[in-house]
mmCIF file with all atom_site columns, N, CA and C in Angstrom:
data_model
loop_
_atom_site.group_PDB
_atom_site.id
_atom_site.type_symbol
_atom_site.label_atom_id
_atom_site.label_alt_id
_atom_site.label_comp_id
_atom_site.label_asym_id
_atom_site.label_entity_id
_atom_site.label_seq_id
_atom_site.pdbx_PDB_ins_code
_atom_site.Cartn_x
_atom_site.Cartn_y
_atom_site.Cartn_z
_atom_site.occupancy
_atom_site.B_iso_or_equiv
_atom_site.pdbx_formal_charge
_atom_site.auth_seq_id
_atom_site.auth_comp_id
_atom_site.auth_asym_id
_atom_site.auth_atom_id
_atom_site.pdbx_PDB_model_num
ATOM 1   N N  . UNK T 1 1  ? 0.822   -1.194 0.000   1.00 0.00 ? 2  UNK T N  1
ATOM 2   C CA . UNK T 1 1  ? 0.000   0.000  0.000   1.00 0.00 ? 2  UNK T CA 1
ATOM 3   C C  . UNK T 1 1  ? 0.865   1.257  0.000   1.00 0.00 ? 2  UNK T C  1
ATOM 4   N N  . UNK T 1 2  ? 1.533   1.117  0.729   1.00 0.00 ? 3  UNK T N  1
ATOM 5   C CA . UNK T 1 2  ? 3.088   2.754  0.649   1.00 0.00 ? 3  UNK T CA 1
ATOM 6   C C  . UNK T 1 2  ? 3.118   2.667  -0.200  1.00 0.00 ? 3  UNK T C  1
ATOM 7   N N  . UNK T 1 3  ? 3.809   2.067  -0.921  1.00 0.00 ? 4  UNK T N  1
ATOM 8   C CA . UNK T 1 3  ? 4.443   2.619  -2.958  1.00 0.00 ? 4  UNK T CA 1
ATOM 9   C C  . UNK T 1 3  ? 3.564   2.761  -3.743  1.00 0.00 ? 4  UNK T C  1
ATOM 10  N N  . UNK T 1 4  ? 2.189   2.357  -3.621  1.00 0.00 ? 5  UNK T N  1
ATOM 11  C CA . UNK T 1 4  ? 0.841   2.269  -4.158  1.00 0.00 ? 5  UNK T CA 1
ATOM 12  C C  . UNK T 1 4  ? 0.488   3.917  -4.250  1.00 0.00 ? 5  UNK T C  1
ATOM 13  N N  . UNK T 1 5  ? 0.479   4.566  -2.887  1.00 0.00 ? 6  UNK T N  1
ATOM 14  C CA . UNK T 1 5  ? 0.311   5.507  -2.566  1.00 0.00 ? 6  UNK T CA 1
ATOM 15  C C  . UNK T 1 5  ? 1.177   6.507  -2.643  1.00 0.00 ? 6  UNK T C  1
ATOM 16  N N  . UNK T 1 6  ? 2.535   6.007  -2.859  1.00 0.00 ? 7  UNK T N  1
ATOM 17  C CA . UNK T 1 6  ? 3.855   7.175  -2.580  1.00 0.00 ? 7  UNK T CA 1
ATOM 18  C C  . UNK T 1 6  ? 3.941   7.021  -4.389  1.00 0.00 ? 7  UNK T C  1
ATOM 19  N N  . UNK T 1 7  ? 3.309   6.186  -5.763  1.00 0.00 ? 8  UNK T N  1
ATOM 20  C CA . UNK T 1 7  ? 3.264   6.902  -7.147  1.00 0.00 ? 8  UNK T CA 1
ATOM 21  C C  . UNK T 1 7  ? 2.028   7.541  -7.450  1.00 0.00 ? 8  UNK T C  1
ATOM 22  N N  . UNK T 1 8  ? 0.816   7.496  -6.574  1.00 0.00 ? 9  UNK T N  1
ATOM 23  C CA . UNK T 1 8  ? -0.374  8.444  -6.947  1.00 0.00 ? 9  UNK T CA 1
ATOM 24  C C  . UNK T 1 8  ? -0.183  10.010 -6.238  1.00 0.00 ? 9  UNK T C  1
ATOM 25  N N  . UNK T 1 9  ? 1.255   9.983  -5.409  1.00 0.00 ? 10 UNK T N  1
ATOM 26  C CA . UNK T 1 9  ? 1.561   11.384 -4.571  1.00 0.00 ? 10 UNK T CA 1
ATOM 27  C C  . UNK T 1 9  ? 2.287   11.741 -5.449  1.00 0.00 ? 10 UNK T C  1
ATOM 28  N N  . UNK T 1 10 ? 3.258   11.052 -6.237  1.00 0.00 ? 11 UNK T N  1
ATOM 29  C CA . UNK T 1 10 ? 4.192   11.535 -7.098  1.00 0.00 ? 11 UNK T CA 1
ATOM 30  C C  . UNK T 1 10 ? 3.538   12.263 -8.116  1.00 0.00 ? 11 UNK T C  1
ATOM 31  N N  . UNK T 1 11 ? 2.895   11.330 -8.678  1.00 0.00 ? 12 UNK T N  1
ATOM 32  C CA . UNK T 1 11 ? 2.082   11.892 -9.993  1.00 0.00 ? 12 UNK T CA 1
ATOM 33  C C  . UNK T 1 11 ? 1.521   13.136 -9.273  1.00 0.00 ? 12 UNK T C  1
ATOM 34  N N  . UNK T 1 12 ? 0.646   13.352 -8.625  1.00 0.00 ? 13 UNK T N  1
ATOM 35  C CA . UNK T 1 12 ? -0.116  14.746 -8.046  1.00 0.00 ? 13 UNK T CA 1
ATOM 36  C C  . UNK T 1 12 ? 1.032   15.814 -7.768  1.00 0.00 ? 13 UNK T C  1
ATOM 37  N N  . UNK T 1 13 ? 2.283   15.497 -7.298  1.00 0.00 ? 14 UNK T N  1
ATOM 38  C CA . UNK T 1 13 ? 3.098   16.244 -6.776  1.00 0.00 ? 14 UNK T CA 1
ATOM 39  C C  . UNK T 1 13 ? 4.014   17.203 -8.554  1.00 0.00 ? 14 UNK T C  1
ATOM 40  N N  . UNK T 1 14 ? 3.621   16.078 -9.057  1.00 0.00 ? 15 UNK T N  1
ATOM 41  C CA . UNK T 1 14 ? 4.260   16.500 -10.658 1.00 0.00 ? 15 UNK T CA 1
ATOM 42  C C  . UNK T 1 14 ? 3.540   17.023 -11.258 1.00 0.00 ? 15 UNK T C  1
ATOM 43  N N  . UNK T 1 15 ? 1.939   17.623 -11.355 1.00 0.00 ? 16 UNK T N  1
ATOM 44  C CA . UNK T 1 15 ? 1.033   18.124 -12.163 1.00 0.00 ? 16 UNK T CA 1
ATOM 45  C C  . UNK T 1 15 ? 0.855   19.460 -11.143 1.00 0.00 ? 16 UNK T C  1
ATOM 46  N N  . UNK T 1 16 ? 1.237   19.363 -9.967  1.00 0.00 ? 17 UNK T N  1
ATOM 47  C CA . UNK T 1 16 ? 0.663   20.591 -9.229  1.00 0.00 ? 17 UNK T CA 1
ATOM 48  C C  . UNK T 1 16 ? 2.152   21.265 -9.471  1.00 0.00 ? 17 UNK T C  1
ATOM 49  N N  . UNK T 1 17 ? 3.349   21.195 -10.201 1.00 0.00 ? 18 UNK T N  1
ATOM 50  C CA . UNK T 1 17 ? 4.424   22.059 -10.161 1.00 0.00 ? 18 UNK T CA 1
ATOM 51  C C  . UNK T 1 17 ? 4.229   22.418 -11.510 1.00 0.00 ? 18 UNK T C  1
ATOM 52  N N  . UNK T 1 18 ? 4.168   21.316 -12.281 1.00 0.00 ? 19 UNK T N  1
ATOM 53  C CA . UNK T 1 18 ? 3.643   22.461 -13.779 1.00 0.00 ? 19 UNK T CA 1
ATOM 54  C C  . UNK T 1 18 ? 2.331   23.301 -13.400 1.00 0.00 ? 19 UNK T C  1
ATOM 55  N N  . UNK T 1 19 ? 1.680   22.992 -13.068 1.00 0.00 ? 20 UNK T N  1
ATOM 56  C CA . UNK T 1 19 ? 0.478   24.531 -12.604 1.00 0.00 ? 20 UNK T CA 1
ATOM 57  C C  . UNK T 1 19 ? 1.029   25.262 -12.071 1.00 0.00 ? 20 UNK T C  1
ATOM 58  N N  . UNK T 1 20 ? 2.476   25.391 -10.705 1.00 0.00 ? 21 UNK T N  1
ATOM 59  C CA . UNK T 1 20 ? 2.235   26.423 -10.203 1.00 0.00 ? 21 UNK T CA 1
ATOM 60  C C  . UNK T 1 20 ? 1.676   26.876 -8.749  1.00 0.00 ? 21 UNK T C  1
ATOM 61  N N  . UNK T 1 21 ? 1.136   25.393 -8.758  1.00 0.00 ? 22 UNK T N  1
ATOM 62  C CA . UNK T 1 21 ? 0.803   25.830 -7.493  1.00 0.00 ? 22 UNK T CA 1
ATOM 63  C C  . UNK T 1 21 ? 1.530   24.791 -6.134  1.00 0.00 ? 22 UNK T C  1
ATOM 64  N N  . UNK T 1 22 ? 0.561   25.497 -5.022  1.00 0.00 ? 23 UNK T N  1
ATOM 65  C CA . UNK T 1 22 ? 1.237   24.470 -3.583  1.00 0.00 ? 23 UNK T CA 1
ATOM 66  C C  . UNK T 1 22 ? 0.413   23.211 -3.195  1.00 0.00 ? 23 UNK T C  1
ATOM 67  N N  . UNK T 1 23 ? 0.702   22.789 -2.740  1.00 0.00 ? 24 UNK T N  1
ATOM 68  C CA . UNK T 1 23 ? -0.172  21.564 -1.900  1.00 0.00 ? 24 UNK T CA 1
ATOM 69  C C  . UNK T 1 23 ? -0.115  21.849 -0.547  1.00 0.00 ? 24 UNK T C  1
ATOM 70  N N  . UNK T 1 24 ? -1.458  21.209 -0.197  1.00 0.00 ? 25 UNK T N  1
ATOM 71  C CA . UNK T 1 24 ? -1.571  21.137 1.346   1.00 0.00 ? 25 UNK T CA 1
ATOM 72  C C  . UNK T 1 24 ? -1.636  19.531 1.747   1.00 0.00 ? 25 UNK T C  1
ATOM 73  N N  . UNK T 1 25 ? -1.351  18.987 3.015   1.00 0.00 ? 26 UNK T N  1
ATOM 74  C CA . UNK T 1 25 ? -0.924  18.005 3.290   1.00 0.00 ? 26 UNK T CA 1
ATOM 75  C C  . UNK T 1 25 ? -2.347  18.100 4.604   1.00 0.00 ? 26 UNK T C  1
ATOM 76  N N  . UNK T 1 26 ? -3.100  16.921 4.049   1.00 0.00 ? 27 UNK T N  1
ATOM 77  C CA . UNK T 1 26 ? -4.396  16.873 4.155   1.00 0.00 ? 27 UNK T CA 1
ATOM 78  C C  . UNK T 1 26 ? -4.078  15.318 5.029   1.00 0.00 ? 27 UNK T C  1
ATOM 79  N N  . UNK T 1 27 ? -4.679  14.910 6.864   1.00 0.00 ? 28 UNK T N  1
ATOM 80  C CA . UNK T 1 27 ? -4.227  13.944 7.145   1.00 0.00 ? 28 UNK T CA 1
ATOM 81  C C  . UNK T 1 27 ? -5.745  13.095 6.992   1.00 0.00 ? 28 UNK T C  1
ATOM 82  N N  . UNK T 1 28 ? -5.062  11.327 6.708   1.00 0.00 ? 29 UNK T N  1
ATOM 83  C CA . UNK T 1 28 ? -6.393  10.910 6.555   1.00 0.00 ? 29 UNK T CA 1
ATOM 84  C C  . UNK T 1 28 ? -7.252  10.880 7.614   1.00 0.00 ? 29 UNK T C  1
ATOM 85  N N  . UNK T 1 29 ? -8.616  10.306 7.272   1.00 0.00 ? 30 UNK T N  1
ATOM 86  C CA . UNK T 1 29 ? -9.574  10.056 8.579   1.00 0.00 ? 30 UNK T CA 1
ATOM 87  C C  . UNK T 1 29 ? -9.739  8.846  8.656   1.00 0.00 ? 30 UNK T C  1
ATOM 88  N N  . UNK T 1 30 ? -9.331  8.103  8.535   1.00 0.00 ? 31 UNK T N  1
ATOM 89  C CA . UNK T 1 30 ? -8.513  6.686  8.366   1.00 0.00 ? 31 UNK T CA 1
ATOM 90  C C  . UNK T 1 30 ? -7.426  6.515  9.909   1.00 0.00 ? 31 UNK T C  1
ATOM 91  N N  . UNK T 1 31 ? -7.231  7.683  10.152  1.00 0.00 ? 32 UNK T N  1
ATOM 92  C CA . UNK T 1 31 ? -5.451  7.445  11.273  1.00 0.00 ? 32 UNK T CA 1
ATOM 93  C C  . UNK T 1 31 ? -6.536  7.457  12.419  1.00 0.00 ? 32 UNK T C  1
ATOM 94  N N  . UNK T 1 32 ? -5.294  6.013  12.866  1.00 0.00 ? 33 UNK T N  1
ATOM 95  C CA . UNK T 1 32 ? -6.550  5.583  14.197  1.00 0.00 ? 33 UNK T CA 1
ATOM 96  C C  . UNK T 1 32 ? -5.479  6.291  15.337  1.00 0.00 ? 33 UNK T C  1
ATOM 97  N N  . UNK T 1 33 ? -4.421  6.781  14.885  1.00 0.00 ? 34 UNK T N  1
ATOM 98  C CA . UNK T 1 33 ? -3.820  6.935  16.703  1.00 0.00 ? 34 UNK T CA 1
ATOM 99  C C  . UNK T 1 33 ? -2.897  8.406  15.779  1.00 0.00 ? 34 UNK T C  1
ATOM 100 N N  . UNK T 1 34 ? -2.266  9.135  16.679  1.00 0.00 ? 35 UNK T N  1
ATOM 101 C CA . UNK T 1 34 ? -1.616  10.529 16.604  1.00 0.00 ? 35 UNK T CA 1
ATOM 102 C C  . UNK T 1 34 ? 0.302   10.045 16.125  1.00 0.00 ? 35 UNK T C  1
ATOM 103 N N  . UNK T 1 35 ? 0.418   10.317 14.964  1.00 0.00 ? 36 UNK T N  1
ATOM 104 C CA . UNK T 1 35 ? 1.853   10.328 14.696  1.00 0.00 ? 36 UNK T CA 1
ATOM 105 C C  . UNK T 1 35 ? 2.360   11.640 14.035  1.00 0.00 ? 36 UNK T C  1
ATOM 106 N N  . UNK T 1 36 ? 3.193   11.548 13.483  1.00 0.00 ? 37 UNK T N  1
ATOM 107 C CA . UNK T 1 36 ? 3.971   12.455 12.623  1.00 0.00 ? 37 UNK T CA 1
ATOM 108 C C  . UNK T 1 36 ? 2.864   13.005 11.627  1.00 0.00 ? 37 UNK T C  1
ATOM 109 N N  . UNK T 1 37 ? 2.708   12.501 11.196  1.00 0.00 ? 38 UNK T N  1
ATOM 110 C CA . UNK T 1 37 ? 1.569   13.090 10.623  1.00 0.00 ? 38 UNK T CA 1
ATOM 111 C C  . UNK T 1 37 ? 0.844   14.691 10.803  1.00 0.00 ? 38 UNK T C  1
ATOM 112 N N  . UNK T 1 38 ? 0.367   14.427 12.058  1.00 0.00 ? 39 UNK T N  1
ATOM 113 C CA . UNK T 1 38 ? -0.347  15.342 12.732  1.00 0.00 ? 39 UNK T CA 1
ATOM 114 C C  . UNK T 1 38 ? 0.457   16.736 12.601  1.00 0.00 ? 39 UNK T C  1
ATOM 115 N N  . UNK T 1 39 ? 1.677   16.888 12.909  1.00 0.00 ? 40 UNK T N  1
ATOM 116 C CA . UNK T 1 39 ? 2.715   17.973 12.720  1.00 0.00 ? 40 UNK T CA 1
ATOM 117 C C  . UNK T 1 39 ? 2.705   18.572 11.332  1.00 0.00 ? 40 UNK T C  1
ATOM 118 N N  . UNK T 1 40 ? 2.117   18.024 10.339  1.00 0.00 ? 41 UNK T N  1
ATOM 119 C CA . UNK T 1 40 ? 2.200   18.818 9.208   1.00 0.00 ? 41 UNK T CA 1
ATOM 120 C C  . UNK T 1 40 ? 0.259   18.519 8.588   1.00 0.00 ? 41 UNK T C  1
ATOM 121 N N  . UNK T 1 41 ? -0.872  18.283 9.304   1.00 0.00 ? 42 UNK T N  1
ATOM 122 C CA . UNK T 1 41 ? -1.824  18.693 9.206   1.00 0.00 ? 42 UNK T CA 1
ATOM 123 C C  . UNK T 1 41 ? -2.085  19.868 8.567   1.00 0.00 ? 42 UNK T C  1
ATOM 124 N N  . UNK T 1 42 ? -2.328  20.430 7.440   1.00 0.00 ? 43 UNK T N  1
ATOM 125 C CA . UNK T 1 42 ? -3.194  21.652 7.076   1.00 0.00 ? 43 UNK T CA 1
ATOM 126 C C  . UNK T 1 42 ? -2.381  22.379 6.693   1.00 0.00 ? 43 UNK T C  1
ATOM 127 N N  . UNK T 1 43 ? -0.836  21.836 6.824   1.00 0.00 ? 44 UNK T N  1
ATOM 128 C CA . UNK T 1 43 ? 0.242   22.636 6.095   1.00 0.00 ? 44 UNK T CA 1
ATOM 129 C C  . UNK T 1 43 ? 0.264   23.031 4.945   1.00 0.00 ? 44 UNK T C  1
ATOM 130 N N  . UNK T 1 44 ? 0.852   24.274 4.516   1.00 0.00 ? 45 UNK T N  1
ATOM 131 C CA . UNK T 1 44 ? 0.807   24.527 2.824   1.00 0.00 ? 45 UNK T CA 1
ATOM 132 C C  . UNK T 1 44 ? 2.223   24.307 2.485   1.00 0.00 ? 45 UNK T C  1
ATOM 133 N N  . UNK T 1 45 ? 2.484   23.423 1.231   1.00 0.00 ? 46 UNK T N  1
ATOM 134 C CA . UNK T 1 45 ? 4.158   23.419 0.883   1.00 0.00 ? 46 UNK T CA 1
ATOM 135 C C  . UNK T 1 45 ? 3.764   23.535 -0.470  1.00 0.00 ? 46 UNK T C  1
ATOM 136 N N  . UNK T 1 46 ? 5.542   23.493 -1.169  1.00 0.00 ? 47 UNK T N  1
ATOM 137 C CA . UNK T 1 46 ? 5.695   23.857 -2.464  1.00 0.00 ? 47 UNK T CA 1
ATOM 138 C C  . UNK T 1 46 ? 5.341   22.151 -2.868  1.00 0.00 ? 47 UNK T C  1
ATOM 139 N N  . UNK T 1 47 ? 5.402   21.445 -4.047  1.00 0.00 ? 48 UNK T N  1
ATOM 140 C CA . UNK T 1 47 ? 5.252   20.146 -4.666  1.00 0.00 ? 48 UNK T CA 1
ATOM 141 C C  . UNK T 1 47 ? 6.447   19.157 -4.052  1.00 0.00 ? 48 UNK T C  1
ATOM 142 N N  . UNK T 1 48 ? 7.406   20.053 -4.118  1.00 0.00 ? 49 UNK T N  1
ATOM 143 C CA . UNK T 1 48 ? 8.913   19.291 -4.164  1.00 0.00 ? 49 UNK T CA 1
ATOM 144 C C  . UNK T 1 48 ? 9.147   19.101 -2.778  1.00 0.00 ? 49 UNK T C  1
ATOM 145 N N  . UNK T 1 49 ? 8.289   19.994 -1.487  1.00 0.00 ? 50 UNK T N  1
ATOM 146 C CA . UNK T 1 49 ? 8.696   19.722 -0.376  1.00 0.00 ? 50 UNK T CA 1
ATOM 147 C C  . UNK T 1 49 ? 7.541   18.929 0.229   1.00 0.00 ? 50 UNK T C  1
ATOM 148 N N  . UNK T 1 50 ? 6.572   18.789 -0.902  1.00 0.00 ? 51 UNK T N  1
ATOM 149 C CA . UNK T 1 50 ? 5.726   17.430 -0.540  1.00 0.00 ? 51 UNK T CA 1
ATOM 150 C C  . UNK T 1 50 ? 6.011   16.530 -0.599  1.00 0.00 ? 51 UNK T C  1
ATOM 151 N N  . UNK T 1 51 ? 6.685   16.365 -1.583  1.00 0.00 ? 52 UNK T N  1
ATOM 152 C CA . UNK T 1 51 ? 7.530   14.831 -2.143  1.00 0.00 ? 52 UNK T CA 1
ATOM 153 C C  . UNK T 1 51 ? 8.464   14.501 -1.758  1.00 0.00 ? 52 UNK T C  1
ATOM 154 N N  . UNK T 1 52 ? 9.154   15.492 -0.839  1.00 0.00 ? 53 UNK T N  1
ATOM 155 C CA . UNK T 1 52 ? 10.334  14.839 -0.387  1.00 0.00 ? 53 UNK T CA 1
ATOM 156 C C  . UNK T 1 52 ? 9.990   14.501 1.383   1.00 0.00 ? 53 UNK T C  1
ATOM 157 N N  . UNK T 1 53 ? 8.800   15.020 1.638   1.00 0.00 ? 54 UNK T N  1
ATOM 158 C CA . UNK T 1 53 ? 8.362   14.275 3.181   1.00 0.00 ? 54 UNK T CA 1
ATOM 159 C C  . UNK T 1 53 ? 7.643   12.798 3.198   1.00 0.00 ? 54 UNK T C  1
ATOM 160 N N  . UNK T 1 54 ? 6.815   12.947 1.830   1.00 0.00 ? 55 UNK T N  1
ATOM 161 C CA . UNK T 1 54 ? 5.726   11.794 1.709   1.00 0.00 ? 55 UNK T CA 1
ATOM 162 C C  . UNK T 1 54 ? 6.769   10.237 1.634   1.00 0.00 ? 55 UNK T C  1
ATOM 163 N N  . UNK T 1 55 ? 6.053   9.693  1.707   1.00 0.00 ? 56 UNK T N  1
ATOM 164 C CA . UNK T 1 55 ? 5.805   8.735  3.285   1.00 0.00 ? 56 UNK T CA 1
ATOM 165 C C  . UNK T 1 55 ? 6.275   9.293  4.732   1.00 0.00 ? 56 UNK T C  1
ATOM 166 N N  . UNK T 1 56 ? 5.745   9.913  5.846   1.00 0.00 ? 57 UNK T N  1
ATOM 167 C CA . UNK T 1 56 ? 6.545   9.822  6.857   1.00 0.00 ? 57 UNK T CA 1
ATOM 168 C C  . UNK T 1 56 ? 6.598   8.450  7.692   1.00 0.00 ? 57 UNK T C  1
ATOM 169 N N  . UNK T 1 57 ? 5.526   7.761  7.411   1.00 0.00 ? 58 UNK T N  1
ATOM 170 C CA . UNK T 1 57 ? 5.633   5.936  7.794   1.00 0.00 ? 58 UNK T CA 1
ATOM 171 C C  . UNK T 1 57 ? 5.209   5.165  7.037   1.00 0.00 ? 58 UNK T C  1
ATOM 172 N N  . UNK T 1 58 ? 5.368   4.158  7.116   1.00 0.00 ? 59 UNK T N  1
ATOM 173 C CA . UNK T 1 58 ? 4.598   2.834  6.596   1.00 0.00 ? 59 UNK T CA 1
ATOM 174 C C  . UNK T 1 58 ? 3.126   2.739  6.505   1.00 0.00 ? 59 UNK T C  1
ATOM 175 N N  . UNK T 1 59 ? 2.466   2.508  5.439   1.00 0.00 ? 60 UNK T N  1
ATOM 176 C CA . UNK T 1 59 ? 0.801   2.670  5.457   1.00 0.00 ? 60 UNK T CA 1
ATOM 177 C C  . UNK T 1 59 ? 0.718   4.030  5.603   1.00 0.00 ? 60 UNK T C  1
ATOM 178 N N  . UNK T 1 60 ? 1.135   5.011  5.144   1.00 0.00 ? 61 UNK T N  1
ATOM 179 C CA . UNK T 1 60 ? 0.497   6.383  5.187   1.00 0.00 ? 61 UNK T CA 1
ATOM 180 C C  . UNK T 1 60 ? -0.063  6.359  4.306   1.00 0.00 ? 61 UNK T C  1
ATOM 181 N N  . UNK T 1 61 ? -1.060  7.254  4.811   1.00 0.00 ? 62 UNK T N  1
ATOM 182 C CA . UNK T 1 61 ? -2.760  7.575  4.067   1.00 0.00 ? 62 UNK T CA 1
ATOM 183 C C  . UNK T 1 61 ? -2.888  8.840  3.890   1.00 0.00 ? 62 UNK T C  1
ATOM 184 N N  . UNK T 1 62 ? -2.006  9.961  4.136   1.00 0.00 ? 63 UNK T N  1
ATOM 185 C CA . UNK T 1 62 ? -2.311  10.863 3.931   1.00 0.00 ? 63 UNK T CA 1
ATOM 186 C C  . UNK T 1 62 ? -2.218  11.488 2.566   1.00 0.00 ? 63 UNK T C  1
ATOM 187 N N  . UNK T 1 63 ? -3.099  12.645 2.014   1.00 0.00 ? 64 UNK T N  1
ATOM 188 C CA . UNK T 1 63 ? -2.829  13.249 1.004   1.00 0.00 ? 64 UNK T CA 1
ATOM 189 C C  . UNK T 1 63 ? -2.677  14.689 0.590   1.00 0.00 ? 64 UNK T C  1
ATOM 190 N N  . UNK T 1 64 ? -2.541  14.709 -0.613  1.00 0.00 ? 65 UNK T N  1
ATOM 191 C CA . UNK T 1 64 ? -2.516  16.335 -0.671  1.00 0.00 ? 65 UNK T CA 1
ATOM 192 C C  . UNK T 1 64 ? -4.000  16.710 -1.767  1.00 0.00 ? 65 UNK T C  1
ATOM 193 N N  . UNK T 1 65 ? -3.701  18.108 -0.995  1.00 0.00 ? 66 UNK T N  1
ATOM 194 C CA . UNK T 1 65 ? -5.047  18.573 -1.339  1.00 0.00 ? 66 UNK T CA 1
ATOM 195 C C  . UNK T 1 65 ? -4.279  20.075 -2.636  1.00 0.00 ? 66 UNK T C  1
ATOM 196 N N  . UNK T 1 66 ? -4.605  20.874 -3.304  1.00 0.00 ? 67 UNK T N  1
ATOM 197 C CA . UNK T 1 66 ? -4.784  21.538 -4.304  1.00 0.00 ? 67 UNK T CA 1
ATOM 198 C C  . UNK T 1 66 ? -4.342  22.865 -3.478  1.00 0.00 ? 67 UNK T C  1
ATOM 199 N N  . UNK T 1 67 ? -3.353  23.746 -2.808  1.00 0.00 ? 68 UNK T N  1
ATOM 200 C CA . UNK T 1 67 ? -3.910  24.860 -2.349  1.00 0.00 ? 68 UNK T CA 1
ATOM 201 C C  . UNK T 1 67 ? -4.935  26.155 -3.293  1.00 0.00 ? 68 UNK T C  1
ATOM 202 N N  . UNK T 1 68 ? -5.565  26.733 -2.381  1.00 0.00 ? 69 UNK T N  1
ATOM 203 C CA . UNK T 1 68 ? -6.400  27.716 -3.333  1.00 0.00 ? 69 UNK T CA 1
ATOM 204 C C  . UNK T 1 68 ? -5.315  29.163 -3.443  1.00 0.00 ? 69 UNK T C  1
ATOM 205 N N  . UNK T 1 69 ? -5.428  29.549 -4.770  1.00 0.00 ? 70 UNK T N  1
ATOM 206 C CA . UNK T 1 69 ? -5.098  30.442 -5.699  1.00 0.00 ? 70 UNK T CA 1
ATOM 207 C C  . UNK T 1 69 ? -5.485  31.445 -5.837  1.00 0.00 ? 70 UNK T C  1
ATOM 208 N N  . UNK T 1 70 ? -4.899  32.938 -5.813  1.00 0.00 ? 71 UNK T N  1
ATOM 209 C CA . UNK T 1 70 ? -6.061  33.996 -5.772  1.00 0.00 ? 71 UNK T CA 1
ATOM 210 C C  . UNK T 1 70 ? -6.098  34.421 -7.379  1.00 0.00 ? 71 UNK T C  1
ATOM 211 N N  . UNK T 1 71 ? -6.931  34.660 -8.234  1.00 0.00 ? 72 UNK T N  1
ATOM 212 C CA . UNK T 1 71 ? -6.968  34.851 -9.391  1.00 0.00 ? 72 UNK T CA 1
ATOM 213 C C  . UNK T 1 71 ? -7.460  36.693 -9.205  1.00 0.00 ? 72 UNK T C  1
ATOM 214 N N  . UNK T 1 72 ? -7.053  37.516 -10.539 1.00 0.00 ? 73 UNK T N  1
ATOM 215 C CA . UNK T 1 72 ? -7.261  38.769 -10.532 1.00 0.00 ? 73 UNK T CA 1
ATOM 216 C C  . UNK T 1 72 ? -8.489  38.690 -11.574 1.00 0.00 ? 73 UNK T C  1
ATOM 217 N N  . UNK T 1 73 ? -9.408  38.589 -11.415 1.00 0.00 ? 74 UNK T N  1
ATOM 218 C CA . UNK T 1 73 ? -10.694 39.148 -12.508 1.00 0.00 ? 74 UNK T CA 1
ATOM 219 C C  . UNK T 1 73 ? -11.321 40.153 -12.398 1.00 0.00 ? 74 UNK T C  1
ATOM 220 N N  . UNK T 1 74 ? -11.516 40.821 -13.735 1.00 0.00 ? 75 UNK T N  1
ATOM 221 C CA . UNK T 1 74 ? -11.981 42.568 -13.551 1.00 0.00 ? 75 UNK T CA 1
ATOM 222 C C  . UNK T 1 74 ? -11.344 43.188 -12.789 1.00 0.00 ? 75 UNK T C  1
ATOM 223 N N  . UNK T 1 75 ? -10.234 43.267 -12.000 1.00 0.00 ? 76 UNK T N  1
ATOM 224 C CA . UNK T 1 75 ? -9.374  44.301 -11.210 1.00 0.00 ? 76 UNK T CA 1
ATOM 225 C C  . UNK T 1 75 ? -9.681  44.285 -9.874  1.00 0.00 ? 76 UNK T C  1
ATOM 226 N N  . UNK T 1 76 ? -10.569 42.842 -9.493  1.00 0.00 ? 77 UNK T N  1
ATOM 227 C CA . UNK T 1 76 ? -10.716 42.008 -7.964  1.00 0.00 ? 77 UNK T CA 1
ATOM 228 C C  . UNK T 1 76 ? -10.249 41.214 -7.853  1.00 0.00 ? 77 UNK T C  1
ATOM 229 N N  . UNK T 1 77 ? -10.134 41.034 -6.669  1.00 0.00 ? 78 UNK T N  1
ATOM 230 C CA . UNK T 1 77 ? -9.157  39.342 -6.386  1.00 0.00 ? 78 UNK T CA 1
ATOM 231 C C  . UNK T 1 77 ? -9.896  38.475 -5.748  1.00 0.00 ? 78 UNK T C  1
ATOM 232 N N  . UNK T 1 78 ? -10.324 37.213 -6.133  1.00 0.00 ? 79 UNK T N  1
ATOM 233 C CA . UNK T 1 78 ? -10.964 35.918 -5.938  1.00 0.00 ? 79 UNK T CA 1
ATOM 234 C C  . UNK T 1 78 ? -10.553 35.070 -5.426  1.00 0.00 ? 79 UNK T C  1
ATOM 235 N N  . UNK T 1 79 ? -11.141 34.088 -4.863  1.00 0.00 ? 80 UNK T N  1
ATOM 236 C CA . UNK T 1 79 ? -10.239 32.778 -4.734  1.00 0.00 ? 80 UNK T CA 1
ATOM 237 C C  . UNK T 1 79 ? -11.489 31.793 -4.687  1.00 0.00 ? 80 UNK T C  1
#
């Protein structure tokens, strides 16, 4: 299940640097007890410093999520 999971992080970690953008490190609801994990809950990183933490153990379940982007339309800023 790790390497299963550590090439569907890769791949995500490689499409979110050609966009441009960050990832957030989203923990599963799956984790039955408090590890390492927890320390980077809700964090925002660049792709490359996702990929170079992911796995912090064996059977990790955690993922990344998309961070949000502020876009300029009509001369406002969105997100």
């Amino acid at each position: 299940r790790t390497e299963t999971n550590r090439a569907y992080i890769m791949s995500d970690t490689l499409f979110a640097a050609e966009k441009g953008w960050n990832l957030i490190w989203t923990v599963s609801t799956g984790q039955r007890e408090i590890d390492d994990c927890d320390n980077y809950g809700g964090r925002e990183m660049t792709p490359a410093e996702f990929a170079d933490l992911y796995p912090l153990h064996s059977n990790d379940l955690c993922y990344s999520v998309a961070a949000p982007i502020s876009l300029e339309v009509g001369g406002t800023e969105t997100e």
